mmCIF file of C-alpha atoms in Angstrom:
data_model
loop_
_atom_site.group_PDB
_atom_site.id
_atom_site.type_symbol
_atom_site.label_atom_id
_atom_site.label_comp_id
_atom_site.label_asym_id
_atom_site.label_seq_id
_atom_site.Cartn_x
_atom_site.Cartn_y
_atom_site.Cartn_z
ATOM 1 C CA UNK A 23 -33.653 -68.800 172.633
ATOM 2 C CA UNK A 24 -35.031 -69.947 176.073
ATOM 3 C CA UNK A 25 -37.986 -67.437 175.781
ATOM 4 C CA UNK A 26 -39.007 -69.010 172.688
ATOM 5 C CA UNK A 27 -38.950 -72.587 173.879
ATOM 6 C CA UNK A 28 -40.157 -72.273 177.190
ATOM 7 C CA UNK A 29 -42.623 -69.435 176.750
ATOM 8 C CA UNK A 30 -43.788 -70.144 172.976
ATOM 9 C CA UNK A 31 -43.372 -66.643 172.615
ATOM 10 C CA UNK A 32 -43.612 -66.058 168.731
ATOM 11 C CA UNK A 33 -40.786 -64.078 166.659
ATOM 12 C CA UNK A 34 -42.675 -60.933 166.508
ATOM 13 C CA UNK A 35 -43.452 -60.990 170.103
ATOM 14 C CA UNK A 36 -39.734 -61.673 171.387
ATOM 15 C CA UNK A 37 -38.512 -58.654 169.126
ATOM 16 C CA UNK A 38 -41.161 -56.610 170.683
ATOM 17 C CA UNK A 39 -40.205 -57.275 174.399
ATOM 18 C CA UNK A 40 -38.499 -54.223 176.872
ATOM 19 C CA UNK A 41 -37.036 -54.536 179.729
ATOM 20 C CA UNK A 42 -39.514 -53.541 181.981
ATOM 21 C CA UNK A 43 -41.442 -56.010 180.152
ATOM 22 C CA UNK A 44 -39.858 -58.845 181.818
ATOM 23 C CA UNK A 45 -40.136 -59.257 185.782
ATOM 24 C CA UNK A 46 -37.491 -62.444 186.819
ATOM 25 C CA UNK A 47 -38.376 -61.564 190.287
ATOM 26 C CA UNK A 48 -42.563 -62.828 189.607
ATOM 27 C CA UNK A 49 -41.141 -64.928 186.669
ATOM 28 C CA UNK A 50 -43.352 -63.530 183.886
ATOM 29 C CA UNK A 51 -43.181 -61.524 181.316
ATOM 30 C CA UNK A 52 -45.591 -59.168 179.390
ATOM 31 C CA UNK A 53 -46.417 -59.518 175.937
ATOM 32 C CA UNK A 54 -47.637 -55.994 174.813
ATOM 33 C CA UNK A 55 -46.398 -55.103 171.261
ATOM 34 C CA UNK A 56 -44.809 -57.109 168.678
ATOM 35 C CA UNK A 57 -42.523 -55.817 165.812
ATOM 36 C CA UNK A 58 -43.812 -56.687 162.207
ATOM 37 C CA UNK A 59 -41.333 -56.453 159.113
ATOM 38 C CA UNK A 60 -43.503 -55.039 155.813
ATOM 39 C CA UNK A 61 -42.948 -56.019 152.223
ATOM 40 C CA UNK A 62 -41.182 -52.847 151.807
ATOM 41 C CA UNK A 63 -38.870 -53.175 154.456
ATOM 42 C CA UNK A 64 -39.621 -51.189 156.760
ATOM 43 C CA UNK A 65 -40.310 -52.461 160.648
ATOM 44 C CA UNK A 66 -44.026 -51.136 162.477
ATOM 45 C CA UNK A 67 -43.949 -51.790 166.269
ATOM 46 C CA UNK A 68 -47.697 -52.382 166.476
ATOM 47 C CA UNK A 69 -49.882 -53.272 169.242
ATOM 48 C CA UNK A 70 -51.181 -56.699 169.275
ATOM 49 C CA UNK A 71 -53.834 -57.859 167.086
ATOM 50 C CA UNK A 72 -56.287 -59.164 169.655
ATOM 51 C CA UNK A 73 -56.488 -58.554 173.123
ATOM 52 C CA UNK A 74 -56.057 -62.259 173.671
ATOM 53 C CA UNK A 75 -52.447 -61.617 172.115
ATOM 54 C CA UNK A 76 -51.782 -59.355 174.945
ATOM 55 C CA UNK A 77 -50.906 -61.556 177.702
ATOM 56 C CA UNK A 78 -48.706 -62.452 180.629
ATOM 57 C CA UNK A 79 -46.755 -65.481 180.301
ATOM 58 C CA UNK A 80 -45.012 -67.100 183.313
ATOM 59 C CA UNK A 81 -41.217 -67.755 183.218
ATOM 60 C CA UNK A 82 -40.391 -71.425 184.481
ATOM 61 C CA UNK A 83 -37.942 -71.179 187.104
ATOM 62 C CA UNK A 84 -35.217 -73.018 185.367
ATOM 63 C CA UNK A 85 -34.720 -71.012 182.846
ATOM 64 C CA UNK A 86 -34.418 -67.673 184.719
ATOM 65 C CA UNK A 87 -30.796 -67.408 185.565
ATOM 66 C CA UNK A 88 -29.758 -67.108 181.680
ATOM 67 C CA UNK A 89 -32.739 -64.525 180.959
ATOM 68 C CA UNK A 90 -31.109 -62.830 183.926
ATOM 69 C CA UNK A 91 -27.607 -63.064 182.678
ATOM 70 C CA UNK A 92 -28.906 -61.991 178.851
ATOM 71 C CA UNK A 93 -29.617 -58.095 179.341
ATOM 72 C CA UNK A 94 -26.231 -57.159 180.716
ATOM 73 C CA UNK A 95 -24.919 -58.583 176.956
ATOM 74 C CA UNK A 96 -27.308 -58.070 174.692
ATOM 75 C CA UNK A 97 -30.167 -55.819 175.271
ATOM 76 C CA UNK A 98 -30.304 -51.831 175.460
ATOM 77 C CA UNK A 99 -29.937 -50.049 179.073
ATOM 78 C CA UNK A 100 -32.882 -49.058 180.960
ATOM 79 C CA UNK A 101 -36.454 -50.260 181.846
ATOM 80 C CA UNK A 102 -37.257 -49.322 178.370
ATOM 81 C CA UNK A 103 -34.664 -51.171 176.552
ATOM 82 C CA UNK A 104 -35.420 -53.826 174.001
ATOM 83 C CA UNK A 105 -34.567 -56.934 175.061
ATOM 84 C CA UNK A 106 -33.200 -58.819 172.098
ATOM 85 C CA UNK A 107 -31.067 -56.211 169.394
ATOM 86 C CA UNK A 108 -28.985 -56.798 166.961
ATOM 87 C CA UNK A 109 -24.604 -56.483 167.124
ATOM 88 C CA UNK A 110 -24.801 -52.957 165.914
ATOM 89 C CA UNK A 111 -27.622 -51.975 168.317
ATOM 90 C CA UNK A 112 -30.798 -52.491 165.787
ATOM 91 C CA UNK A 113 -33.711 -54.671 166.174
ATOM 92 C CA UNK A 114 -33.503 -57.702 164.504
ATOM 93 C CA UNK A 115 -33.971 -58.470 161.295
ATOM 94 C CA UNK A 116 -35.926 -61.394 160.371
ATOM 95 C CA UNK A 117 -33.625 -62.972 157.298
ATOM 96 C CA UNK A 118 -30.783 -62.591 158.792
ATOM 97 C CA UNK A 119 -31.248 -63.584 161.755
ATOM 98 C CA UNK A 120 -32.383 -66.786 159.984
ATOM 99 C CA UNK A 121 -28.933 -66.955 158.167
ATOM 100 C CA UNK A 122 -27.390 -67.391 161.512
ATOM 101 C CA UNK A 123 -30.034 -69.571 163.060
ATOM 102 C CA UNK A 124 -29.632 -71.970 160.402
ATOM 103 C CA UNK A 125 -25.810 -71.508 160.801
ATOM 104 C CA UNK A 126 -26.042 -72.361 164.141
ATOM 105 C CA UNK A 127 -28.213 -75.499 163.217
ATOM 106 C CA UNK A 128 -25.704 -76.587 161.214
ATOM 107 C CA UNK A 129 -22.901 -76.747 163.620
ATOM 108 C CA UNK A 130 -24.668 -78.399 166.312
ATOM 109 C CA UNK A 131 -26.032 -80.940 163.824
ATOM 110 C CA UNK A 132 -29.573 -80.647 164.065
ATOM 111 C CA UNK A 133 -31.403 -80.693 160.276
ATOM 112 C CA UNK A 134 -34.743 -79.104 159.347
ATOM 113 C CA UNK A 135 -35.285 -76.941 162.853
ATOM 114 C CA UNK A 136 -36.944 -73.633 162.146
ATOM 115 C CA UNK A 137 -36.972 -70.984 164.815
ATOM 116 C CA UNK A 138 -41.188 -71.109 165.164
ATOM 117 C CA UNK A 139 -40.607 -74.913 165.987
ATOM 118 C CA UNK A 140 -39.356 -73.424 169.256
ATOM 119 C CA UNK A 141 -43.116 -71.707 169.721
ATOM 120 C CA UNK A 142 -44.577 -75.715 169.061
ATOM 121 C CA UNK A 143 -42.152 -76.751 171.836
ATOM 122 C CA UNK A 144 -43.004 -74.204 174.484
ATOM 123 C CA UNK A 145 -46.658 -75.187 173.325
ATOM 124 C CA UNK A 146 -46.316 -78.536 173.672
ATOM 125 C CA UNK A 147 -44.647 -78.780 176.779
ATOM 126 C CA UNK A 148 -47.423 -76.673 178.277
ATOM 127 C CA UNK A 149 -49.717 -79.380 177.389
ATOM 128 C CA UNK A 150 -47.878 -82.389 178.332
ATOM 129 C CA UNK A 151 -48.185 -80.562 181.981
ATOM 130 C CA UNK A 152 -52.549 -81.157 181.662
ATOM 131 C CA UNK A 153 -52.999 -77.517 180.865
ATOM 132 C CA UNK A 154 -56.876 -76.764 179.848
ATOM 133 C CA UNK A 155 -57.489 -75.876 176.563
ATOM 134 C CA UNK A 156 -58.399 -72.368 178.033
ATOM 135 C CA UNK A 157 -55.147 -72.324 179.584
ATOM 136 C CA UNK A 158 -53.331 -72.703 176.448
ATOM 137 C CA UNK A 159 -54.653 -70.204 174.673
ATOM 138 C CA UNK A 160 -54.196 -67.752 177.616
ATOM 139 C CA UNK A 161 -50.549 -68.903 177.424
ATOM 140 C CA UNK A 162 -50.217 -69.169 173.108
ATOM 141 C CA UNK A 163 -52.117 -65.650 173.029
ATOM 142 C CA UNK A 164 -55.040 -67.222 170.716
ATOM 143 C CA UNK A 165 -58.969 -66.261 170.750
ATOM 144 C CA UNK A 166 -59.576 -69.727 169.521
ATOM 145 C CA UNK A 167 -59.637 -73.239 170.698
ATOM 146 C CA UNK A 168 -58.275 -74.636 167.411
ATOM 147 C CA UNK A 169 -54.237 -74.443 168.152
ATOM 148 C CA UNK A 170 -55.009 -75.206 171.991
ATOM 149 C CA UNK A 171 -56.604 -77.664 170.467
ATOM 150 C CA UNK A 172 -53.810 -79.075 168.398
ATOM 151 C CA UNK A 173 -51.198 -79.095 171.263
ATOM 152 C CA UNK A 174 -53.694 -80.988 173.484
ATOM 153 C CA UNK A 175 -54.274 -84.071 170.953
ATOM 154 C CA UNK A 176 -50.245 -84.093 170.199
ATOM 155 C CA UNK A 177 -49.981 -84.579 174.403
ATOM 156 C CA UNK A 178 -52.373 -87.072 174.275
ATOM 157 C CA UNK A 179 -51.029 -88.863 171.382
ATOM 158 C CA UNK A 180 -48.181 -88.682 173.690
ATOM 159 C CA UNK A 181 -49.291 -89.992 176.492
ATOM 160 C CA UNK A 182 -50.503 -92.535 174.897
ATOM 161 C CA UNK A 183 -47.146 -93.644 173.548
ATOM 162 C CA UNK A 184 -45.793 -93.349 177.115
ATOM 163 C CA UNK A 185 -49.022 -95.717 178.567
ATOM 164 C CA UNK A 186 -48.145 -98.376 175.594
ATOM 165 C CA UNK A 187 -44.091 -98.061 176.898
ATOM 166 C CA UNK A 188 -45.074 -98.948 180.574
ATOM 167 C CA UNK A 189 -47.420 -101.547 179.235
ATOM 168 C CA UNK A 190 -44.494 -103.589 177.259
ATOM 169 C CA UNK A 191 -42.414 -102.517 180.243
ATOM 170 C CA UNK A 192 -44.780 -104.682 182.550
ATOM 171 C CA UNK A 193 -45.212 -107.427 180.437
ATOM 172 C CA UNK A 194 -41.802 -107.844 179.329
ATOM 173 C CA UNK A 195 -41.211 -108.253 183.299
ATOM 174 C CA UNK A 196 -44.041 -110.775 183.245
ATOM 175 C CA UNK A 197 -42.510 -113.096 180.356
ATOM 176 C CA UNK A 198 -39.460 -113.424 182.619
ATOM 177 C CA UNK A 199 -40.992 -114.437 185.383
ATOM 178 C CA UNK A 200 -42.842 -116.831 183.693
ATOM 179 C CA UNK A 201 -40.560 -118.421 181.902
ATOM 180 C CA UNK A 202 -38.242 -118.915 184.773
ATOM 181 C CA UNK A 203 -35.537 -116.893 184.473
ATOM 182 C CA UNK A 204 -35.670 -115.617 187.625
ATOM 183 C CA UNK A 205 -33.620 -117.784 189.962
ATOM 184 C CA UNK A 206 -36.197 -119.729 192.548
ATOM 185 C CA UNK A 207 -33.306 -118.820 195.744
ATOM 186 C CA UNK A 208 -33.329 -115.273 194.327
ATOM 187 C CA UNK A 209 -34.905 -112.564 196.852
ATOM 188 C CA UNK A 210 -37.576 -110.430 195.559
ATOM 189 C CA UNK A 211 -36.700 -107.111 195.035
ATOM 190 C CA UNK A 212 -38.823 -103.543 196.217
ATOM 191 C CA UNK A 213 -41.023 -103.084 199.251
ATOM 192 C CA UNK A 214 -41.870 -106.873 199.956
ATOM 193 C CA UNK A 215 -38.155 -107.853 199.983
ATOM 194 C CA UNK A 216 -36.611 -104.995 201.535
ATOM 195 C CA UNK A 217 -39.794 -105.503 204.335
ATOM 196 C CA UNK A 218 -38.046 -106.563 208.241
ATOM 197 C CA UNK A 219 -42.080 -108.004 209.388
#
């Protein structure tokens, strides 16, 4: 589910997606409607709840060619088609699509992944990237600060982790040359070595 993981698109919103909802050639799609499953089984395709939730998400580029490839396969014909159905032609049903997702977990190995992790990973990664906390929310379809928030202090806990890495990665450099291992004949290596004047 690239949309989910790239997008952070949430379940609701992915089931709610037509065609004409998705543009490769601007790389974006257009959250409008999402598809909510009541206690009594029945499905409501609803309008979103806020008009924050009703949005425009960019596509990264990377990940275009196999949206491309999915509506020849899987989704209904014409502009307004919904994207992601079922084998039989319905929309998705929550449990059981979670029955095959965890399936599917199972055989590539991977324990204790839920599909809404893949929402936290398209959040994430938008965050890593420096994204404002305005920005986020834009993208994650909030009215509030607090999840932009969330994915923000998880990036810099992050980079933080990545700082301390380079850190031990200088100094470990720094013990060797101090404690001689470094050959005194031995060229130096990078610009100063490779320099002709």
């Amino acid at each position: 589910m690239l949309m989910a993981g790239f997008l952070g698109l949430r379940w609701r919103e992915l089931i709610g997606l037509h065609r004409r909802g998705i543009d490769l050639d601007q790389g974006a799609a257009r959250v409008r409607r999402s598809v909510a499953e009541l206690n009594n089984g029945r499905r409501e395709i609803k309008a979103l709840k806020s008009a924050a939730g009703k949005r425009t998400v960019s596509i990264p580029t990377l990940i275009v060619p196999g949206i491309r490839e999915h509506p020849t396969r899987y989704a209904e014909p014409g502009a307004d088609g919904r994207v992601f159905i079922g084998p039989k032609g319905a929309s998705p049903r929550r449990n059981h699509f979670n029955r095959l997702w965890r399936k599917a977990c199972r055989d590539a190995g991977v324990k204790g992944l839920h599909f809404h992790d893949l929402r936290h990973t398209g959040n994430t990664l938008a965050a890593s990237t420096g994204a404002s906390t305005r920005e986020l929310m834009a993208c994650m379809g909030h009215i509030t600060a607090r999840a932009a928030l969330i994915y923000q202090h998880a990036s810099a806990e992050r980079d933080r982790l990545i700082a301390d890495a380079v850190s031990g990665l200088v100094n470990r450099g720094r013990k060797k040359t101090r404690t001689g291992t470094e050959k005194e004949d031995q060229k130096p290596e990078g610009h100063a070595g490779d320099t002709a004047d």
